[in-house]
């Protein structure tokens, strides 16, 4: 069983920054794609960013490209999401997920273990 725990959410003003962290258990953490998704009220779960096991390949949603950066520290079994220039429309519960080996897919069906999520609220 893989456990995934997110942290770092909170309330921030528009234009501000937050860094989310996601710790995942498992000795083979470095083999797997990791992804961030978000869920806003009244909307479907949306892909945000993903990173390959080695960290060499990343993928972003168009809505966050240039503002968000995903990274990972395999020695700490942790993946990060640095969020800059935040907008009110970024308000959502952000969840981290463990995917498969290979290319960082944007499809939520490609992820098998999910965390509970952390709330990010951006005020205008």
PDB file of N, CA and C in Angstrom, residues 42-93:
ATOM      1  N   UNK A  42     -17.899  22.646  -8.098  1.00  0.00           N
ATOM      2  CA  UNK A  42     -18.690  22.677  -9.314  1.00  0.00           C
ATOM      3  C   UNK A  42     -17.946  22.305 -10.578  1.00  0.00           C
ATOM      4  N   UNK A  43     -16.693  21.904 -10.430  1.00  0.00           N
ATOM      5  CA  UNK A  43     -15.890  21.550 -11.606  1.00  0.00           C
ATOM      6  C   UNK A  43     -15.377  20.130 -11.483  1.00  0.00           C
ATOM      7  N   UNK A  44     -14.919  19.584 -12.607  1.00  0.00           N
ATOM      8  CA  UNK A  44     -14.307  18.265 -12.585  1.00  0.00           C
ATOM      9  C   UNK A  44     -12.837  18.377 -12.170  1.00  0.00           C
ATOM     10  N   UNK A  45     -12.300  17.247 -11.702  1.00  0.00           N
ATOM     11  CA  UNK A  45     -10.888  17.235 -11.347  1.00  0.00           C
ATOM     12  C   UNK A  45     -10.048  17.582 -12.570  1.00  0.00           C
ATOM     13  N   UNK A  46      -9.083  18.467 -12.368  1.00  0.00           N
ATOM     14  CA  UNK A  46      -8.291  19.016 -13.470  1.00  0.00           C
ATOM     15  C   UNK A  46      -6.809  18.712 -13.275  1.00  0.00           C
ATOM     16  N   UNK A  47      -6.167  18.285 -14.345  1.00  0.00           N
ATOM     17  CA  UNK A  47      -4.719  18.074 -14.324  1.00  0.00           C
ATOM     18  C   UNK A  47      -4.010  19.415 -14.140  1.00  0.00           C
ATOM     19  N   UNK A  48      -2.942  19.400 -13.324  1.00  0.00           N
ATOM     20  CA  UNK A  48      -2.142  20.604 -13.112  1.00  0.00           C
ATOM     21  C   UNK A  48      -0.717  20.411 -13.650  1.00  0.00           C
ATOM     22  N   UNK A  49      -0.030  19.381 -13.146  1.00  0.00           N
ATOM     23  CA  UNK A  49       1.360  19.163 -13.550  1.00  0.00           C
ATOM     24  C   UNK A  49       1.756  17.731 -13.224  1.00  0.00           C
ATOM     25  N   UNK A  50       2.763  17.239 -13.929  1.00  0.00           N
ATOM     26  CA  UNK A  50       3.278  15.903 -13.669  1.00  0.00           C
ATOM     27  C   UNK A  50       4.766  15.867 -13.968  1.00  0.00           C
ATOM     28  N   UNK A  51       5.443  14.879 -13.379  1.00  0.00           N
ATOM     29  CA  UNK A  51       6.890  14.772 -13.530  1.00  0.00           C
ATOM     30  C   UNK A  51       7.273  13.304 -13.620  1.00  0.00           C
ATOM     31  N   UNK A  52       8.241  12.987 -14.460  1.00  0.00           N
ATOM     32  CA  UNK A  52       8.702  11.618 -14.616  1.00  0.00           C
ATOM     33  C   UNK A  52       9.492  11.181 -13.386  1.00  0.00           C
ATOM     34  N   UNK A  53       9.770   9.887 -13.310  1.00  0.00           N
ATOM     35  CA  UNK A  53      10.458   9.339 -12.152  1.00  0.00           C
ATOM     36  C   UNK A  53      11.826   9.966 -11.900  1.00  0.00           C
ATOM     37  N   UNK A  54      12.556  10.217 -12.975  1.00  0.00           N
ATOM     38  CA  UNK A  54      13.886  10.817 -12.833  1.00  0.00           C
ATOM     39  C   UNK A  54      13.830  12.321 -12.654  1.00  0.00           C
ATOM     40  N   UNK A  55      12.677  12.896 -12.956  1.00  0.00           N
ATOM     41  CA  UNK A  55      12.538  14.355 -12.903  1.00  0.00           C
ATOM     42  C   UNK A  55      12.911  15.046 -14.197  1.00  0.00           C
ATOM     43  N   UNK A  56      13.303  14.272 -15.186  1.00  0.00           N
ATOM     44  CA  UNK A  56      13.777  14.864 -16.419  1.00  0.00           C
ATOM     45  C   UNK A  56      12.705  15.328 -17.386  1.00  0.00           C
ATOM     46  N   UNK A  57      11.489  14.856 -17.206  1.00  0.00           N
ATOM     47  CA  UNK A  57      10.379  15.238 -18.078  1.00  0.00           C
ATOM     48  C   UNK A  57       9.239  15.784 -17.218  1.00  0.00           C
ATOM     49  N   UNK A  58       8.731  16.944 -17.610  1.00  0.00           N
ATOM     50  CA  UNK A  58       7.606  17.535 -16.908  1.00  0.00           C
ATOM     51  C   UNK A  58       6.501  17.872 -17.898  1.00  0.00           C
ATOM     52  N   UNK A  59       5.298  17.984 -17.371  1.00  0.00           N
ATOM     53  CA  UNK A  59       4.143  18.311 -18.185  1.00  0.00           C
ATOM     54  C   UNK A  59       3.247  19.245 -17.382  1.00  0.00           C
ATOM     55  N   UNK A  60       2.680  20.267 -18.043  1.00  0.00           N
ATOM     56  CA  UNK A  60       1.853  21.248 -17.354  1.00  0.00           C
ATOM     57  C   UNK A  60       0.552  21.502 -18.118  1.00  0.00           C
ATOM     58  N   UNK A  61      -0.482  21.828 -17.371  1.00  0.00           N
ATOM     59  CA  UNK A  61      -1.701  22.335 -17.980  1.00  0.00           C
ATOM     60  C   UNK A  61      -1.421  23.734 -18.525  1.00  0.00           C
ATOM     61  N   UNK A  62      -2.082  24.078 -19.615  1.00  0.00           N
ATOM     62  CA  UNK A  62      -1.857  25.395 -20.210  1.00  0.00           C
ATOM     63  C   UNK A  62      -2.172  26.520 -19.233  1.00  0.00           C
ATOM     64  N   UNK A  63      -3.147  26.281 -18.361  1.00  0.00           N
ATOM     65  CA  UNK A  63      -3.590  27.322 -17.429  1.00  0.00           C
ATOM     66  C   UNK A  63      -2.547  27.682 -16.377  1.00  0.00           C
ATOM     67  N   UNK A  64      -1.550  26.816 -16.166  1.00  0.00           N
ATOM     68  CA  UNK A  64      -0.548  27.089 -15.128  1.00  0.00           C
ATOM     69  C   UNK A  64       0.865  27.212 -15.697  1.00  0.00           C
ATOM     70  N   UNK A  65       1.015  26.949 -16.977  1.00  0.00           N
ATOM     71  CA  UNK A  65       2.338  26.981 -17.595  1.00  0.00           C
ATOM     72  C   UNK A  65       2.968  28.363 -17.432  1.00  0.00           C
ATOM     73  N   UNK A  66       4.216  28.390 -16.999  1.00  0.00           N
ATOM     74  CA  UNK A  66       4.909  29.651 -16.777  1.00  0.00           C
ATOM     75  C   UNK A  66       4.720  30.215 -15.383  1.00  0.00           C
ATOM     76  N   UNK A  67       3.767  29.674 -14.614  1.00  0.00           N
ATOM     77  CA  UNK A  67       3.533  30.146 -13.244  1.00  0.00           C
ATOM     78  C   UNK A  67       3.841  29.079 -12.208  1.00  0.00           C
ATOM     79  N   UNK A  68       3.581  27.827 -12.533  1.00  0.00           N
ATOM     80  CA  UNK A  68       3.799  26.713 -11.606  1.00  0.00           C
ATOM     81  C   UNK A  68       5.019  25.903 -12.066  1.00  0.00           C
ATOM     82  N   UNK A  69       5.724  25.326 -11.081  1.00  0.00           N
ATOM     83  CA  UNK A  69       6.859  24.455 -11.364  1.00  0.00           C
ATOM     84  C   UNK A  69       6.771  23.206 -10.496  1.00  0.00           C
ATOM     85  N   UNK A  70       6.831  22.052 -11.128  1.00  0.00           N
ATOM     86  CA  UNK A  70       6.838  20.792 -10.406  1.00  0.00           C
ATOM     87  C   UNK A  70       8.274  20.286 -10.328  1.00  0.00           C
ATOM     88  N   UNK A  71       8.638  19.721  -9.181  1.00  0.00           N
ATOM     89  CA  UNK A  71       9.976  19.157  -9.004  1.00  0.00           C
ATOM     90  C   UNK A  71       9.875  18.001  -8.021  1.00  0.00           C
ATOM     91  N   UNK A  72      10.948  17.238  -7.896  1.00  0.00           N
ATOM     92  CA  UNK A  72      10.930  16.116  -6.961  1.00  0.00           C
ATOM     93  C   UNK A  72      12.307  15.903  -6.367  1.00  0.00           C
ATOM     94  N   UNK A  73      12.313  15.347  -5.160  1.00  0.00           N
ATOM     95  CA  UNK A  73      13.531  14.957  -4.467  1.00  0.00           C
ATOM     96  C   UNK A  73      13.375  13.476  -4.142  1.00  0.00           C
ATOM     97  N   UNK A  74      13.960  12.621  -4.946  1.00  0.00           N
ATOM     98  CA  UNK A  74      13.767  11.181  -4.765  1.00  0.00           C
ATOM     99  C   UNK A  74      14.425  10.668  -3.483  1.00  0.00           C
ATOM    100  N   UNK A  75      15.422  11.372  -3.002  1.00  0.00           N
ATOM    101  CA  UNK A  75      16.042  10.977  -1.740  1.00  0.00           C
ATOM    102  C   UNK A  75      15.105  11.167  -0.555  1.00  0.00           C
ATOM    103  N   UNK A  76      14.119  12.065  -0.720  1.00  0.00           N
ATOM    104  CA  UNK A  76      13.151  12.334   0.343  1.00  0.00           C
ATOM    105  C   UNK A  76      11.762  11.809   0.009  1.00  0.00           C
ATOM    106  N   UNK A  77      11.628  11.091  -1.104  1.00  0.00           N
ATOM    107  CA  UNK A  77      10.310  10.595  -1.546  1.00  0.00           C
ATOM    108  C   UNK A  77       9.270  11.712  -1.570  1.00  0.00           C
ATOM    109  N   UNK A  78       9.659  12.849  -2.092  1.00  0.00           N
ATOM    110  CA  UNK A  78       8.796  14.028  -2.043  1.00  0.00           C
ATOM    111  C   UNK A  78       8.744  14.722  -3.398  1.00  0.00           C
ATOM    112  N   UNK A  79       7.571  15.188  -3.756  1.00  0.00           N
ATOM    113  CA  UNK A  79       7.396  15.999  -4.946  1.00  0.00           C
ATOM    114  C   UNK A  79       6.827  17.347  -4.519  1.00  0.00           C
ATOM    115  N   UNK A  80       7.193  18.380  -5.243  1.00  0.00           N
ATOM    116  CA  UNK A  80       6.808  19.746  -4.879  1.00  0.00           C
ATOM    117  C   UNK A  80       6.050  20.406  -6.029  1.00  0.00           C
ATOM    118  N   UNK A  81       5.221  21.378  -5.671  1.00  0.00           N
ATOM    119  CA  UNK A  81       4.576  22.220  -6.665  1.00  0.00           C
ATOM    120  C   UNK A  81       4.742  23.664  -6.213  1.00  0.00           C
ATOM    121  N   UNK A  82       5.635  24.374  -6.876  1.00  0.00           N
ATOM    122  CA  UNK A  82       5.833  25.796  -6.598  1.00  0.00           C
ATOM    123  C   UNK A  82       4.836  26.582  -7.433  1.00  0.00           C
ATOM    124  N   UNK A  83       4.015  27.364  -6.761  1.00  0.00           N
ATOM    125  CA  UNK A  83       2.958  28.110  -7.439  1.00  0.00           C
ATOM    126  C   UNK A  83       3.204  29.602  -7.259  1.00  0.00           C
ATOM    127  N   UNK A  84       3.448  30.283  -8.349  1.00  0.00           N
ATOM    128  CA  UNK A  84       3.697  31.724  -8.337  1.00  0.00           C
ATOM    129  C   UNK A  84       2.595  32.454  -9.095  1.00  0.00           C
ATOM    130  N   UNK A  85       2.516  33.750  -8.888  1.00  0.00           N
ATOM    131  CA  UNK A  85       1.520  34.587  -9.583  1.00  0.00           C
ATOM    132  C   UNK A  85       0.127  33.974  -9.488  1.00  0.00           C
ATOM    133  N   UNK A  86      -0.252  33.597  -8.301  1.00  0.00           N
ATOM    134  CA  UNK A  86      -1.525  32.909  -8.109  1.00  0.00           C
ATOM    135  C   UNK A  86      -2.710  33.814  -8.431  1.00  0.00           C
ATOM    136  N   UNK A  87      -3.750  33.189  -8.953  1.00  0.00           N
ATOM    137  CA  UNK A  87      -4.970  33.884  -9.346  1.00  0.00           C
ATOM    138  C   UNK A  87      -6.157  33.296  -8.567  1.00  0.00           C
ATOM    139  N   UNK A  88      -7.217  34.059  -8.408  1.00  0.00           N
ATOM    140  CA  UNK A  88      -8.400  33.508  -7.720  1.00  0.00           C
ATOM    141  C   UNK A  88      -8.917  32.220  -8.352  1.00  0.00           C
ATOM    142  N   UNK A  89      -8.771  32.085  -9.658  1.00  0.00           N
ATOM    143  CA  UNK A  89      -9.242  30.874 -10.333  1.00  0.00           C
ATOM    144  C   UNK A  89      -8.362  29.655 -10.042  1.00  0.00           C
ATOM    145  N   UNK A  90      -7.256  29.847  -9.349  1.00  0.00           N
ATOM    146  CA  UNK A  90      -6.433  28.718  -8.907  1.00  0.00           C
ATOM    147  C   UNK A  90      -6.970  28.105  -7.615  1.00  0.00           C
ATOM    148  N   UNK A  91      -7.961  28.727  -7.010  1.00  0.00           N
ATOM    149  CA  UNK A  91      -8.546  28.207  -5.781  1.00  0.00           C
ATOM    150  C   UNK A  91      -9.139  26.817  -6.001  1.00  0.00           C
ATOM    151  N   UNK A  92      -8.689  25.848  -5.186  1.00  0.00           N
ATOM    152  CA  UNK A  92      -9.120  24.456  -5.342  1.00  0.00           C
ATOM    153  C   UNK A  92      -8.475  23.612  -4.253  1.00  0.00           C
ATOM    154  N   UNK A  93      -8.922  22.367  -4.166  1.00  0.00           N
ATOM    155  CA  UNK A  93      -8.213  21.364  -3.381  1.00  0.00           C
ATOM    156  C   UNK A  93      -7.211  20.698  -4.310  1.00  0.00           C
TER     157      UNK A  93
END
